[in-house]
Amino acid sequence: MPPGDIAPVFLTTALALIAGVTFILRGPVGKALARRLEGHQPPEDRSSEIAGRLAQVDELSHRVAELEERLDFAERLLARSREPNQLP
């Protein structure tokens, strides 16, 4: 190939680029781009819902901690009442 003949290199590079872009655009990236061009909006921000769920989890963990304390207290009372020295 003479040094000034760049046509085969250009043609091969162009075909490889076209094939690569076609492959990428036919996948999930192309589908997302098509949805965006059609006017579909991305999913809405759900941070407020997540914050509400976290608040519920905090409240429930607090309630579980209180229940654990009550259970421990009841177990201690039950263990004391079973000692042989005490009258029922």
PDB file of C-alpha atoms in Angstrom:
ATOM      1  CA  MET A   1       0.000   0.000   0.000  1.00  0.00           C
ATOM      2  CA  PRO A   2       1.479   3.336  -1.012  1.00  0.00           C
ATOM      3  CA  PRO A   3       1.904   5.901   1.772  1.00  0.00           C
ATOM      4  CA  GLY A   4      -0.631   8.322   0.252  1.00  0.00           C
ATOM      5  CA  ASP A   5      -3.382   5.692  -0.155  1.00  0.00           C
ATOM      6  CA  ILE A   6      -5.484   6.117   2.967  1.00  0.00           C
ATOM      7  CA  ALA A   7      -8.838   5.053   1.487  1.00  0.00           C
ATOM      8  CA  PRO A   8      -8.772   1.381   2.667  1.00  0.00           C
ATOM      9  CA  VAL A   9      -7.828   2.403   6.227  1.00  0.00           C
ATOM     10  CA  PHE A  10     -10.533   5.072   6.266  1.00  0.00           C
ATOM     11  CA  LEU A  11     -13.132   2.672   4.890  1.00  0.00           C
ATOM     12  CA  THR A  12     -12.276  -0.045   7.439  1.00  0.00           C
ATOM     13  CA  THR A  13     -12.352   2.428  10.324  1.00  0.00           C
ATOM     14  CA  ALA A  14     -15.669   3.895   9.176  1.00  0.00           C
ATOM     15  CA  LEU A  15     -17.273   0.446   8.873  1.00  0.00           C
ATOM     16  CA  ALA A  16     -16.017  -0.536  12.351  1.00  0.00           C
ATOM     17  CA  LEU A  17     -17.405   2.688  13.855  1.00  0.00           C
ATOM     18  CA  ILE A  18     -20.769   2.238  12.150  1.00  0.00           C
ATOM     19  CA  ALA A  19     -21.007  -1.362  13.355  1.00  0.00           C
ATOM     20  CA  GLY A  20     -20.081  -0.369  16.924  1.00  0.00           C
ATOM     21  CA  VAL A  21     -22.565   2.510  17.092  1.00  0.00           C
ATOM     22  CA  THR A  22     -25.307   0.290  15.636  1.00  0.00           C
ATOM     23  CA  PHE A  23     -24.572  -2.414  18.209  1.00  0.00           C
ATOM     24  CA  ILE A  24     -24.679   0.080  21.101  1.00  0.00           C
ATOM     25  CA  LEU A  25     -27.842   1.872  19.932  1.00  0.00           C
ATOM     26  CA  ARG A  26     -29.759  -1.375  19.529  1.00  0.00           C
ATOM     27  CA  GLY A  27     -29.214  -2.232  23.200  1.00  0.00           C
ATOM     28  CA  PRO A  28     -30.472  -0.669  26.433  1.00  0.00           C
ATOM     29  CA  VAL A  29     -28.677   2.616  25.775  1.00  0.00           C
ATOM     30  CA  GLY A  30     -30.520   3.057  22.500  1.00  0.00           C
ATOM     31  CA  LYS A  31     -33.852   2.159  24.097  1.00  0.00           C
ATOM     32  CA  ALA A  32     -33.321   4.695  26.876  1.00  0.00           C
ATOM     33  CA  LEU A  33     -32.356   7.332  24.318  1.00  0.00           C
ATOM     34  CA  ALA A  34     -35.485   6.558  22.279  1.00  0.00           C
ATOM     35  CA  ARG A  35     -37.712   6.881  25.366  1.00  0.00           C
ATOM     36  CA  ARG A  36     -36.112  10.220  26.182  1.00  0.00           C
ATOM     37  CA  LEU A  37     -36.612  11.475  22.629  1.00  0.00           C
ATOM     38  CA  GLU A  38     -40.262  10.379  22.687  1.00  0.00           C
ATOM     39  CA  GLY A  39     -40.819  12.562  25.733  1.00  0.00           C
ATOM     40  CA  HIS A  40     -41.058  10.008  28.513  1.00  0.00           C
ATOM     41  CA  GLN A  41     -39.876  11.337  31.841  1.00  0.00           C
ATOM     42  CA  PRO A  42     -37.418   9.408  34.008  1.00  0.00           C
ATOM     43  CA  PRO A  43     -38.815   7.866  37.221  1.00  0.00           C
ATOM     44  CA  GLU A  44     -39.757  10.453  39.833  1.00  0.00           C
ATOM     45  CA  ASP A  45     -37.659  11.190  42.858  1.00  0.00           C
ATOM     46  CA  ARG A  46     -38.636   8.842  45.688  1.00  0.00           C
ATOM     47  CA  SER A  47     -36.538  10.396  48.423  1.00  0.00           C
ATOM     48  CA  SER A  48     -39.590  11.539  50.411  1.00  0.00           C
ATOM     49  CA  GLU A  49     -40.980   7.994  50.378  1.00  0.00           C
ATOM     50  CA  ILE A  50     -37.638   6.619  51.530  1.00  0.00           C
ATOM     51  CA  ALA A  51     -37.439   9.215  54.323  1.00  0.00           C
ATOM     52  CA  GLY A  52     -40.910   8.186  55.501  1.00  0.00           C
ATOM     53  CA  ARG A  53     -39.931   4.529  55.530  1.00  0.00           C
ATOM     54  CA  LEU A  54     -36.787   5.316  57.511  1.00  0.00           C
ATOM     55  CA  ALA A  55     -38.874   7.192  60.077  1.00  0.00           C
ATOM     56  CA  GLN A  56     -41.143   4.149  60.396  1.00  0.00           C
ATOM     57  CA  VAL A  57     -38.129   1.889  60.885  1.00  0.00           C
ATOM     58  CA  ASP A  58     -36.778   4.189  63.611  1.00  0.00           C
ATOM     59  CA  GLU A  59     -40.145   4.196  65.396  1.00  0.00           C
ATOM     60  CA  LEU A  60     -40.443   0.417  65.190  1.00  0.00           C
ATOM     61  CA  SER A  61     -36.916  -0.142  66.471  1.00  0.00           C
ATOM     62  CA  HIS A  62     -37.734   2.116  69.444  1.00  0.00           C
ATOM     63  CA  ARG A  63     -40.879   0.097  70.156  1.00  0.00           C
ATOM     64  CA  VAL A  64     -38.932  -3.183  69.929  1.00  0.00           C
ATOM     65  CA  ALA A  65     -36.380  -1.846  72.416  1.00  0.00           C
ATOM     66  CA  GLU A  66     -39.193  -0.975  74.848  1.00  0.00           C
ATOM     67  CA  LEU A  67     -40.698  -4.434  74.438  1.00  0.00           C
ATOM     68  CA  GLU A  68     -37.315  -6.044  75.151  1.00  0.00           C
ATOM     69  CA  GLU A  69     -37.043  -4.054  78.369  1.00  0.00           C
ATOM     70  CA  ARG A  70     -40.546  -5.113  79.434  1.00  0.00           C
ATOM     71  CA  LEU A  71     -39.798  -8.742  78.634  1.00  0.00           C
ATOM     72  CA  ASP A  72     -36.594  -8.647  80.671  1.00  0.00           C
ATOM     73  CA  PHE A  73     -38.498  -7.128  83.607  1.00  0.00           C
ATOM     74  CA  ALA A  74     -41.228  -9.800  83.375  1.00  0.00           C
ATOM     75  CA  GLU A  75     -38.624 -12.572  83.226  1.00  0.00           C
ATOM     76  CA  ARG A  76     -36.885 -11.215  86.318  1.00  0.00           C
ATOM     77  CA  LEU A  77     -40.193 -11.090  88.229  1.00  0.00           C
ATOM     78  CA  LEU A  78     -41.058 -14.612  87.139  1.00  0.00           C
ATOM     79  CA  ALA A  79     -37.637 -15.903  88.178  1.00  0.00           C
ATOM     80  CA  ARG A  80     -37.992 -14.301  91.639  1.00  0.00           C
ATOM     81  CA  SER A  81     -41.419 -15.788  92.227  1.00  0.00           C
ATOM     82  CA  ARG A  82     -40.083 -19.302  91.593  1.00  0.00           C
ATOM     83  CA  GLU A  83     -37.473 -19.109  94.342  1.00  0.00           C
ATOM     84  CA  PRO A  84     -38.274 -21.619  97.136  1.00  0.00           C
ATOM     85  CA  ASN A  85     -37.911 -19.102 100.014  1.00  0.00           C
ATOM     86  CA  GLN A  86     -40.717 -16.850  98.896  1.00  0.00           C
ATOM     87  CA  LEU A  87     -44.398 -17.403  99.490  1.00  0.00           C
ATOM     88  CA  PRO A  88     -46.674 -17.111  96.458  1.00  0.00           C
TER      89      PRO A  88
END
